Short mmCIF file of C-alpha atoms in Angstrom, two decimals:
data_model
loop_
_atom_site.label_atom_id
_atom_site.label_comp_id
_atom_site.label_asym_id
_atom_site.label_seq_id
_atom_site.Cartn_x
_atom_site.Cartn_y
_atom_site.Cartn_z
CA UNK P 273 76.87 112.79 114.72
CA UNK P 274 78.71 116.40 114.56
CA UNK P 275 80.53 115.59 117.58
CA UNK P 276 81.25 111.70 117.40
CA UNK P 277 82.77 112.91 114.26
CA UNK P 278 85.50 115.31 116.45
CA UNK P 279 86.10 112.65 119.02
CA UNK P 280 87.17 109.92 116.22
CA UNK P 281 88.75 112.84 114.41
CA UNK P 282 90.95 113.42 117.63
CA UNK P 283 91.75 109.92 118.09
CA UNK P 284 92.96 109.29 114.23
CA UNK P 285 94.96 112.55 114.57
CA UNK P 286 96.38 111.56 118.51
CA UNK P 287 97.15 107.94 117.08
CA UNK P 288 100.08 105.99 115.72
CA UNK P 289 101.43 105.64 112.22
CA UNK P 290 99.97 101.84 112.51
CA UNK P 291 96.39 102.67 114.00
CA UNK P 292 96.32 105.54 110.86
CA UNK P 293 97.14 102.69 108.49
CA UNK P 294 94.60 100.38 109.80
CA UNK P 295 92.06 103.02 109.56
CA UNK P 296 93.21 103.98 105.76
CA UNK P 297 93.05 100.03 104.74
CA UNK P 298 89.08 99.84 106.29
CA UNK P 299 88.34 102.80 104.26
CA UNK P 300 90.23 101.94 100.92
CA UNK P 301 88.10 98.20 101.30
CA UNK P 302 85.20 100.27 101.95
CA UNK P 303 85.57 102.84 98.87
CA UNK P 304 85.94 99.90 95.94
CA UNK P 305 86.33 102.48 92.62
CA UNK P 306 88.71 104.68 94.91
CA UNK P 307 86.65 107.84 93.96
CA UNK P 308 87.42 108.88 97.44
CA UNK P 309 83.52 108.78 98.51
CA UNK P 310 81.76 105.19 99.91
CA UNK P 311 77.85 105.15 97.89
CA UNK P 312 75.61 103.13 99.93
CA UNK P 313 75.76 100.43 97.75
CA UNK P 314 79.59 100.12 98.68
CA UNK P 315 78.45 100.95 102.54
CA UNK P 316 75.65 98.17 102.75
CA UNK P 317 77.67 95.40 100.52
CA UNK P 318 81.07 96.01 102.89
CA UNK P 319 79.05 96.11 105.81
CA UNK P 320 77.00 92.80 105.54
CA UNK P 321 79.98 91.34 104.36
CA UNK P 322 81.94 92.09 107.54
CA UNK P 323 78.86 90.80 109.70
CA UNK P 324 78.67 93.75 111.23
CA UNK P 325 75.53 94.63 113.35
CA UNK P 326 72.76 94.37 110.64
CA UNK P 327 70.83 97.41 111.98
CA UNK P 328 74.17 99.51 111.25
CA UNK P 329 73.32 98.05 107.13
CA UNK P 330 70.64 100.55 106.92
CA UNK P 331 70.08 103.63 104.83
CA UNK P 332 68.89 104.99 107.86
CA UNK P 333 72.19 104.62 109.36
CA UNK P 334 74.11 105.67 106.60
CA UNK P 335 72.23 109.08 106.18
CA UNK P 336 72.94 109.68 110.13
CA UNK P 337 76.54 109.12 108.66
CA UNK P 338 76.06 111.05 105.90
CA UNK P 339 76.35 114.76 107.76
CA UNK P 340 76.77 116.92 104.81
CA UNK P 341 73.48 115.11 102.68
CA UNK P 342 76.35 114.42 99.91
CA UNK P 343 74.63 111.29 99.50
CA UNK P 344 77.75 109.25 100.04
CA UNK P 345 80.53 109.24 102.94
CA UNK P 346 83.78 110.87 102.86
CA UNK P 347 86.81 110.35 104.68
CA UNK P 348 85.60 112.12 107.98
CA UNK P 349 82.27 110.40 107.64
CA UNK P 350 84.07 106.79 107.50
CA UNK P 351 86.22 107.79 109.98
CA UNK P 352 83.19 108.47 112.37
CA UNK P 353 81.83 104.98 111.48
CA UNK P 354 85.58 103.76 112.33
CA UNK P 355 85.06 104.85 115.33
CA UNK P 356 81.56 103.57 116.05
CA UNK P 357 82.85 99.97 115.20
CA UNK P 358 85.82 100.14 117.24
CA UNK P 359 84.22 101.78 120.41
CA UNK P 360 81.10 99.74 120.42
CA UNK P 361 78.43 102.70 120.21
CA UNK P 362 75.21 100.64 120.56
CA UNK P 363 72.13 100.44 118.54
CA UNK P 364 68.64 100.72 120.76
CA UNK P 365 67.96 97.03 121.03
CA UNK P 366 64.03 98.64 121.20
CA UNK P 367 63.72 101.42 118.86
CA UNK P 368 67.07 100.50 116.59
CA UNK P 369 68.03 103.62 116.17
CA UNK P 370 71.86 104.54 116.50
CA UNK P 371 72.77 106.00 120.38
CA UNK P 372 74.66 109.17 119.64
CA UNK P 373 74.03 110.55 123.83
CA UNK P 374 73.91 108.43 127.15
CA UNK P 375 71.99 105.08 127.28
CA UNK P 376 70.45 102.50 129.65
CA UNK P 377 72.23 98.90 129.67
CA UNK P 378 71.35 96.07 131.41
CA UNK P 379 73.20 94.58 133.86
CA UNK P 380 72.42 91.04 133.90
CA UNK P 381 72.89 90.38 129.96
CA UNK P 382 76.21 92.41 130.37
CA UNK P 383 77.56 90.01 132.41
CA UNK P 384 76.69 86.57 130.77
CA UNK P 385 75.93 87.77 127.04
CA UNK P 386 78.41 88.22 124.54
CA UNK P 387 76.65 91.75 123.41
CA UNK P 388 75.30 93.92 125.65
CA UNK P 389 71.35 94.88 125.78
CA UNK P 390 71.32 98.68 125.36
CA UNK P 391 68.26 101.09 125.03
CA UNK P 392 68.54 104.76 124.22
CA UNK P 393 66.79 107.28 127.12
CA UNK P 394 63.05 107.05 124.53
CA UNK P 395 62.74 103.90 125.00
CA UNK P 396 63.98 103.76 129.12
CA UNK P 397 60.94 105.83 129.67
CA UNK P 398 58.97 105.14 127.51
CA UNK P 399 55.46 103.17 128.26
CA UNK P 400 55.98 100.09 130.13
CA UNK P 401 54.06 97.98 127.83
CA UNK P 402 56.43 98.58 124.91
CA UNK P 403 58.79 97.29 126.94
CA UNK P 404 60.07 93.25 125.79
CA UNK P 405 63.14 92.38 127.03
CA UNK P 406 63.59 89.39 129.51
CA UNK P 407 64.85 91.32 132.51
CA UNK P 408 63.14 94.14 134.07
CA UNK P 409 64.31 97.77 133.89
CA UNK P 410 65.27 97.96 137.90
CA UNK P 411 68.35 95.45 136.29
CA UNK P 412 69.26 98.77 133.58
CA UNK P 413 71.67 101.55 134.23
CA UNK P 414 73.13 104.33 132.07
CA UNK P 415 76.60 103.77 130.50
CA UNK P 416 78.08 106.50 132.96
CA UNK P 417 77.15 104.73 135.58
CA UNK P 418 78.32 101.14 134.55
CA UNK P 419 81.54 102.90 133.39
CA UNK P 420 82.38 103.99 137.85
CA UNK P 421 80.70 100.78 138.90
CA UNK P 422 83.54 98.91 136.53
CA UNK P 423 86.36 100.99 137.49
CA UNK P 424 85.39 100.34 141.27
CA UNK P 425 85.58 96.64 140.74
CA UNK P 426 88.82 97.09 138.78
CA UNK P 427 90.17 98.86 142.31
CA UNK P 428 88.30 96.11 144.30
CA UNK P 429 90.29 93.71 142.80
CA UNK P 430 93.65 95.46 142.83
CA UNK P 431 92.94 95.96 147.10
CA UNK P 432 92.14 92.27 147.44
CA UNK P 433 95.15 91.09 145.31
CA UNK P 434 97.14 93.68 147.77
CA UNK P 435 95.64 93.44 150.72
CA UNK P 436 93.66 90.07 151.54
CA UNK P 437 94.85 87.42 153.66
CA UNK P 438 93.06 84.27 154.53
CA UNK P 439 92.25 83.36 157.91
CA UNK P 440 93.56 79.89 159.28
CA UNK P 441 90.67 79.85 161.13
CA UNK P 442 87.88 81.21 158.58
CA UNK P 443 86.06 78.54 156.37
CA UNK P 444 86.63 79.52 152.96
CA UNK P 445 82.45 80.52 153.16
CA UNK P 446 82.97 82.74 155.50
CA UNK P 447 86.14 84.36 153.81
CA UNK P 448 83.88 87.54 152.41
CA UNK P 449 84.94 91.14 151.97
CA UNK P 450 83.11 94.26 152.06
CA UNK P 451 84.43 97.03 152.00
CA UNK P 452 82.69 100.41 153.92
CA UNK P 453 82.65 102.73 150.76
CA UNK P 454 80.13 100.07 149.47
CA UNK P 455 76.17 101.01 150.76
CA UNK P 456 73.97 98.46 152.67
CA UNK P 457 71.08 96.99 150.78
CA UNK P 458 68.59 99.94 152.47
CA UNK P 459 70.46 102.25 151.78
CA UNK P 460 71.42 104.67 148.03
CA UNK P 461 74.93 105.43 146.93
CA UNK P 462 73.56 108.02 144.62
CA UNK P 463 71.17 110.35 144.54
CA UNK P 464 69.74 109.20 141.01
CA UNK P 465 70.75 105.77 140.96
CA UNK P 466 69.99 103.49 143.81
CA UNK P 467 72.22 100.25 145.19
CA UNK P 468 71.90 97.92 142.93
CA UNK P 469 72.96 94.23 144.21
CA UNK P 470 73.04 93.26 140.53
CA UNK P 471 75.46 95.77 139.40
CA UNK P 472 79.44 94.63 139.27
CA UNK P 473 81.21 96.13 141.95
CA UNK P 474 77.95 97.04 143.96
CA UNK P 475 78.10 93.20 145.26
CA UNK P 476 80.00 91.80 148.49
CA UNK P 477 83.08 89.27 147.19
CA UNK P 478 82.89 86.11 148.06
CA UNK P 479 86.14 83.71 148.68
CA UNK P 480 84.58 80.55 147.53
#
């Protein structure tokens, strides 16, 4: 928590005299008698209030927060929940325990959910018959992962907006673009993680 603490420190410090602001309002809401420290029972009442993910209304969660065992959450310690919020750090959807490292998301609920289904590293490898989501772990890949897969669609798109012309004499189901950089169903783009037809910007793009 050490270090998610530095990174929102570095953003609230890098940001603009309106992001600051917004940042001191969800803390002053937060800290109702203004003593300058958030109690859990301010933490947990703010937090179901604002229908945030109910696994963050924990006291689990808030000691995680809770670095220096003060027993309530200072300005740096809000500041790293801030910054959990805004970023959308996951809970494991297995274990519910807050992802502070990498972690394994699936694919298909990331494209037609409206939250993700993420899994710390535990629970990826953990025994198969603890395992109860709907889709099967070949459809999961780590955040680092779906982060180059995403900017490679992003690029995909900007080429085709660029660069695609339709054929007068092409059906629009045959109109389908793929580019060489992309690997062939036998084959692996990466040593550790394998093609992946599922994954956005691993598939061919289809015209129709």
């Amino acid at each position: 928590m050490e270090d998610l603490n530095e990174v929102a420190l570095a953003y609230y410090e890098s940001g603009t005299d309106e992001e600051r602001r917004l940042f001191d309002q969800f803390f002053e809401s937060m800290d109702e008698d203004g003593n300058g420290r958030v109690s859990y029972r301010e933490f947990s009442e703010f937090m179901s209030l604002e229908a945030y993910d109910r696994n963050m209304c924990t006291r689990d969660f808030f000691n995680d927060l809770d670095v220096d065992g003060s027993r309530g959450l200072d300005f740096n310690e809000v500041l790293t929940l801030y910054y959990i919020i805004k970023s959308g750090r996951p809970i494991c959807r297995q274990c519910k325990i807050f992802i502070t490292n990498e972690y394994f998301t699936c694919t298909r609920c990331f494209k037609t959910r409206s939250f993700p289904y993420n899994i710390c590293l535990e629970c990826f490898r953990g025994e198969e018959g603890h395992f109860n989501h709907t889709h099967s772990l070949e459809q999961f890949v780590d955040n680092f992962a779906l982060l180059e897969c995403l900017r490679k669609e992003a690029l995909e798109e900007d080429r085709e907006d660029e660069y695609y012309e339709p054929s007068p004499s092409r059906s629009r189901s045959q109109r389908i673009v793929h580019y060489s950089r992309y690997p062939s169903e036998n084959s692996s783009h990466h040593a550790i993680v394998p093609y992946n037809p599922n994954i956005p910007a691993e598939r061919r793009v289809s015209f129709e």
